[in-house]
Amino acid sequence: LERRNLHHQSEELVRTEAAQVVAVSDDHENFSKYQLFLSDFPRQDLLGMSVGNRKIYISYKLAARALTHTGYLWLLRQTIAHEIAHETAGHATKKGLGWFTGANFSFGASGQDVGLPWYVRLYNYPTEKELEADRIGLEYWKRLGWDCQIWVRILESYQRQQYQSDIYHPTDRRLQEAQNSCPTSELKTSE
């Protein structure tokens, strides 16, 4: 019963946070079409995944931790904004960029990494699309009045931990772009 309650609270948190982000996007009229799922990704560094058609998967562990820890709440907000940005930018619907496929896979997440059968392969968004999703997501944060320096500090934390993710999410480039989009002089009040 306790796990079921935690799962429900986590789902509600993800839905509430996603609603805020979608409300400031160009897709604000379509929030009811978004399908948000919690996932127990086997690979712990996977926090979210956008698969097109407004379908987004978010790490259950991240959402559950965000219920009680502010740092994880901001990481959840970053993840949600990034994944919604993939959707609003149409990355999954552009020719050749669908996530799920039976074709070749290269150096990012595999089907097994996200809890799918071994024969399911994924196309990863190219690095430029990942960086674009960060830029768009960061713009959503600014529209919401959230402190964009928190986004920068999350990436700085990755860098301090020497976390490199995969070739599609290069921490150094993501951090540089975030710092360029959010100069220190742009500090805003966080919630």
mmCIF file of C-alpha atoms in Angstrom:
data_model
loop_
_atom_site.group_PDB
_atom_site.id
_atom_site.type_symbol
_atom_site.label_atom_id
_atom_site.label_comp_id
_atom_site.label_asym_id
_atom_site.label_seq_id
_atom_site.Cartn_x
_atom_site.Cartn_y
_atom_site.Cartn_z
ATOM 1 C CA LEU A 1 0.000 0.000 0.000
ATOM 2 C CA GLU A 2 2.820 2.408 0.877
ATOM 3 C CA ARG A 3 4.593 1.811 -2.472
ATOM 4 C CA ARG A 4 1.310 2.298 -4.331
ATOM 5 C CA ASN A 5 0.767 5.602 -2.514
ATOM 6 C CA LEU A 6 4.333 6.721 -3.288
ATOM 7 C CA HIS A 7 3.819 5.774 -6.935
ATOM 8 C CA HIS A 8 0.579 7.787 -7.076
ATOM 9 C CA GLN A 9 2.208 10.826 -5.443
ATOM 10 C CA SER A 10 5.130 10.575 -7.859
ATOM 11 C CA GLU A 11 2.772 10.425 -10.845
ATOM 12 C CA GLU A 12 0.902 13.473 -9.569
ATOM 13 C CA LEU A 13 4.138 15.405 -9.073
ATOM 14 C CA VAL A 14 5.318 14.611 -12.616
ATOM 15 C CA ARG A 15 1.942 15.608 -14.062
ATOM 16 C CA THR A 16 1.876 18.880 -12.086
ATOM 17 C CA GLU A 17 5.413 19.825 -13.083
ATOM 18 C CA ALA A 18 4.820 18.890 -16.730
ATOM 19 C CA ALA A 19 1.609 20.964 -16.777
ATOM 20 C CA GLN A 20 3.582 24.038 -15.692
ATOM 21 C CA VAL A 21 6.172 23.533 -18.423
ATOM 22 C CA VAL A 22 3.665 22.807 -21.190
ATOM 23 C CA ALA A 23 1.662 25.892 -20.124
ATOM 24 C CA VAL A 24 4.551 28.170 -21.168
ATOM 25 C CA SER A 25 5.312 26.269 -24.382
ATOM 26 C CA ASP A 26 3.929 26.702 -27.878
ATOM 27 C CA ASP A 27 2.016 23.458 -27.237
ATOM 28 C CA HIS A 28 0.069 24.871 -24.266
ATOM 29 C CA GLU A 29 -3.322 23.980 -25.740
ATOM 30 C CA ASN A 30 -2.448 20.282 -25.950
ATOM 31 C CA PHE A 31 -1.489 19.285 -22.413
ATOM 32 C CA SER A 32 -4.399 16.831 -22.261
ATOM 33 C CA LYS A 33 -2.733 14.899 -25.101
ATOM 34 C CA TYR A 34 0.475 14.321 -23.137
ATOM 35 C CA GLN A 35 1.002 10.820 -21.789
ATOM 36 C CA LEU A 36 3.405 10.783 -18.867
ATOM 37 C CA PHE A 37 4.686 7.481 -17.517
ATOM 38 C CA LEU A 38 6.957 6.553 -14.653
ATOM 39 C CA SER A 39 9.591 3.990 -15.547
ATOM 40 C CA ASP A 40 12.000 1.864 -13.544
ATOM 41 C CA PHE A 41 14.811 2.306 -16.056
ATOM 42 C CA PRO A 42 17.394 -0.447 -15.479
ATOM 43 C CA ARG A 43 20.152 2.033 -16.366
ATOM 44 C CA GLN A 44 20.268 4.423 -13.413
ATOM 45 C CA ASP A 45 21.558 7.432 -15.346
ATOM 46 C CA LEU A 46 18.475 7.527 -17.572
ATOM 47 C CA LEU A 47 16.154 10.139 -16.119
ATOM 48 C CA GLY A 48 13.679 10.659 -18.937
ATOM 49 C CA MET A 49 12.835 9.748 -22.485
ATOM 50 C CA SER A 50 10.621 11.325 -25.124
ATOM 51 C CA VAL A 51 9.334 8.924 -27.777
ATOM 52 C CA GLY A 52 7.108 11.206 -29.860
ATOM 53 C CA ASN A 53 3.362 11.767 -30.005
ATOM 54 C CA ARG A 54 3.602 13.577 -26.639
ATOM 55 C CA LYS A 55 4.602 10.381 -24.846
ATOM 56 C CA ILE A 56 7.244 10.848 -22.150
ATOM 57 C CA TYR A 57 8.799 8.438 -19.669
ATOM 58 C CA ILE A 58 10.318 9.739 -16.428
ATOM 59 C CA SER A 59 12.441 7.835 -13.930
ATOM 60 C CA TYR A 60 10.283 6.614 -11.064
ATOM 61 C CA LYS A 61 13.228 6.875 -8.658
ATOM 62 C CA LEU A 62 13.842 10.497 -9.637
ATOM 63 C CA ALA A 63 10.171 11.418 -9.183
ATOM 64 C CA ALA A 64 9.956 9.630 -5.826
ATOM 65 C CA ARG A 65 13.094 11.373 -4.551
ATOM 66 C CA ALA A 66 11.759 14.732 -5.787
ATOM 67 C CA LEU A 67 8.814 14.386 -3.400
ATOM 68 C CA THR A 68 11.094 14.934 -0.403
ATOM 69 C CA HIS A 69 14.338 16.502 -1.675
ATOM 70 C CA THR A 70 14.500 19.935 -3.291
ATOM 71 C CA GLY A 71 17.640 19.094 -5.289
ATOM 72 C CA TYR A 72 15.886 16.167 -6.919
ATOM 73 C CA LEU A 73 12.816 18.330 -7.571
ATOM 74 C CA TRP A 74 14.961 20.695 -9.630
ATOM 75 C CA LEU A 75 16.573 17.760 -11.449
ATOM 76 C CA LEU A 76 13.076 16.441 -12.184
ATOM 77 C CA ARG A 77 12.045 19.867 -13.505
ATOM 78 C CA GLN A 78 15.123 19.963 -15.721
ATOM 79 C CA THR A 79 14.391 16.465 -17.038
ATOM 80 C CA ILE A 80 10.732 17.235 -17.710
ATOM 81 C CA ALA A 81 11.532 20.529 -19.468
ATOM 82 C CA HIS A 82 14.172 18.802 -21.616
ATOM 83 C CA GLU A 83 11.819 15.962 -22.627
ATOM 84 C CA ILE A 84 8.892 18.305 -23.334
ATOM 85 C CA ALA A 85 11.259 20.384 -25.462
ATOM 86 C CA HIS A 86 12.004 17.286 -27.569
ATOM 87 C CA GLU A 87 8.254 16.934 -28.094
ATOM 88 C CA THR A 88 7.532 20.592 -28.877
ATOM 89 C CA ALA A 89 10.489 20.722 -31.266
ATOM 90 C CA GLY A 90 9.147 17.649 -33.064
ATOM 91 C CA HIS A 91 12.415 15.742 -32.748
ATOM 92 C CA ALA A 92 10.778 12.303 -32.727
ATOM 93 C CA THR A 93 8.591 13.071 -35.711
ATOM 94 C CA LYS A 94 11.365 14.275 -38.006
ATOM 95 C CA LYS A 95 12.309 11.734 -40.638
ATOM 96 C CA GLY A 96 14.751 9.166 -39.319
ATOM 97 C CA LEU A 97 14.609 10.283 -35.692
ATOM 98 C CA GLY A 98 12.099 7.942 -34.085
ATOM 99 C CA TRP A 99 13.292 6.478 -30.794
ATOM 100 C CA PHE A 100 12.028 2.923 -31.127
ATOM 101 C CA THR A 101 13.138 0.974 -34.134
ATOM 102 C CA GLY A 102 14.344 -2.391 -35.290
ATOM 103 C CA ALA A 103 17.368 -0.858 -36.988
ATOM 104 C CA ASN A 104 20.915 -0.246 -35.827
ATOM 105 C CA PHE A 105 21.796 1.226 -32.477
ATOM 106 C CA SER A 106 24.847 3.297 -31.681
ATOM 107 C CA PHE A 107 26.473 4.187 -28.370
ATOM 108 C CA GLY A 108 23.465 5.624 -26.523
ATOM 109 C CA ALA A 109 20.705 3.780 -24.697
ATOM 110 C CA SER A 110 19.725 0.302 -25.823
ATOM 111 C CA GLY A 111 16.311 -1.303 -25.506
ATOM 112 C CA GLN A 112 17.576 -3.289 -22.511
ATOM 113 C CA ASP A 113 18.775 -0.056 -20.854
ATOM 114 C CA VAL A 114 15.197 1.186 -20.715
ATOM 115 C CA GLY A 115 13.612 -2.142 -19.805
ATOM 116 C CA LEU A 116 12.567 -3.281 -23.266
ATOM 117 C CA PRO A 117 13.323 -6.635 -24.909
ATOM 118 C CA TRP A 118 16.852 -7.066 -26.288
ATOM 119 C CA TYR A 119 15.656 -6.995 -29.896
ATOM 120 C CA VAL A 120 14.135 -3.516 -29.615
ATOM 121 C CA ARG A 121 16.630 -0.919 -30.732
ATOM 122 C CA LEU A 122 16.605 2.807 -30.218
ATOM 123 C CA TYR A 123 17.584 5.695 -32.402
ATOM 124 C CA ASN A 124 19.081 8.385 -30.262
ATOM 125 C CA TYR A 125 18.490 12.031 -30.955
ATOM 126 C CA PRO A 126 21.643 13.544 -32.439
ATOM 127 C CA THR A 127 23.717 15.688 -30.088
ATOM 128 C CA GLU A 128 22.493 18.876 -31.774
ATOM 129 C CA LYS A 129 18.882 17.899 -30.996
ATOM 130 C CA GLU A 130 19.840 17.188 -27.372
ATOM 131 C CA LEU A 131 21.468 20.602 -27.097
ATOM 132 C CA GLU A 132 18.434 22.201 -28.733
ATOM 133 C CA ALA A 133 16.161 20.479 -26.184
ATOM 134 C CA ASP A 134 18.308 21.945 -23.416
ATOM 135 C CA ARG A 135 18.056 25.450 -24.925
ATOM 136 C CA ILE A 136 14.282 25.183 -25.318
ATOM 137 C CA GLY A 137 13.853 23.657 -21.858
ATOM 138 C CA LEU A 138 15.934 26.414 -20.325
ATOM 139 C CA GLU A 139 13.748 28.975 -22.094
ATOM 140 C CA TYR A 140 10.687 27.347 -20.469
ATOM 141 C CA TRP A 141 12.391 27.711 -17.090
ATOM 142 C CA LYS A 142 12.958 31.411 -17.753
ATOM 143 C CA ARG A 143 9.303 31.873 -18.730
ATOM 144 C CA LEU A 144 8.302 30.206 -15.456
ATOM 145 C CA GLY A 145 10.597 32.531 -13.511
ATOM 146 C CA TRP A 146 12.747 29.638 -12.306
ATOM 147 C CA ASP A 147 16.399 30.389 -11.586
ATOM 148 C CA CYS A 148 18.284 29.224 -14.672
ATOM 149 C CA GLN A 149 21.459 29.076 -12.584
ATOM 150 C CA ILE A 150 20.004 25.946 -10.948
ATOM 151 C CA TRP A 151 20.075 24.294 -14.402
ATOM 152 C CA VAL A 152 23.708 25.390 -14.763
ATOM 153 C CA ARG A 153 24.585 24.085 -11.275
ATOM 154 C CA ILE A 154 23.069 20.680 -12.083
ATOM 155 C CA LEU A 155 25.378 20.373 -15.084
ATOM 156 C CA GLU A 156 28.327 21.706 -13.063
ATOM 157 C CA SER A 157 27.628 18.954 -10.541
ATOM 158 C CA TYR A 158 27.737 16.370 -13.351
ATOM 159 C CA GLN A 159 31.063 17.792 -14.462
ATOM 160 C CA ARG A 160 32.524 17.749 -10.918
ATOM 161 C CA GLN A 161 31.501 14.102 -10.647
ATOM 162 C CA GLN A 162 33.158 13.521 -14.049
ATOM 163 C CA TYR A 163 29.845 12.165 -15.298
ATOM 164 C CA GLN A 164 29.988 11.996 -19.077
ATOM 165 C CA SER A 165 26.669 10.283 -19.913
ATOM 166 C CA ASP A 166 26.763 9.144 -23.543
ATOM 167 C CA ILE A 167 27.968 10.686 -26.777
ATOM 168 C CA TYR A 168 24.571 12.308 -27.357
ATOM 169 C CA HIS A 169 24.535 14.174 -24.012
ATOM 170 C CA PRO A 170 28.053 15.619 -23.661
ATOM 171 C CA THR A 171 28.198 17.248 -20.236
ATOM 172 C CA ASP A 172 30.857 19.782 -21.230
ATOM 173 C CA ARG A 173 28.895 21.087 -24.234
ATOM 174 C CA ARG A 174 25.599 21.059 -22.342
ATOM 175 C CA LEU A 175 27.188 23.074 -19.534
ATOM 176 C CA GLN A 176 28.797 25.566 -21.911
ATOM 177 C CA GLU A 177 25.492 26.152 -23.712
ATOM 178 C CA ALA A 178 23.621 26.547 -20.420
ATOM 179 C CA GLN A 179 26.188 29.065 -19.168
ATOM 180 C CA ASN A 180 25.843 31.002 -22.425
ATOM 181 C CA SER A 181 22.026 30.965 -22.156
ATOM 182 C CA CYS A 182 22.041 31.885 -18.482
ATOM 183 C CA PRO A 183 24.723 34.394 -17.582
ATOM 184 C CA THR A 184 25.222 34.932 -13.852
ATOM 185 C CA SER A 185 23.697 38.414 -14.189
ATOM 186 C CA GLU A 186 20.327 36.839 -15.096
ATOM 187 C CA LEU A 187 19.686 35.399 -11.631
ATOM 188 C CA LYS A 188 15.998 35.062 -10.856
ATOM 189 C CA THR A 189 14.150 34.027 -7.758
ATOM 190 C CA SER A 190 13.666 30.292 -7.415
ATOM 191 C CA GLU A 191 10.654 28.698 -5.766
#
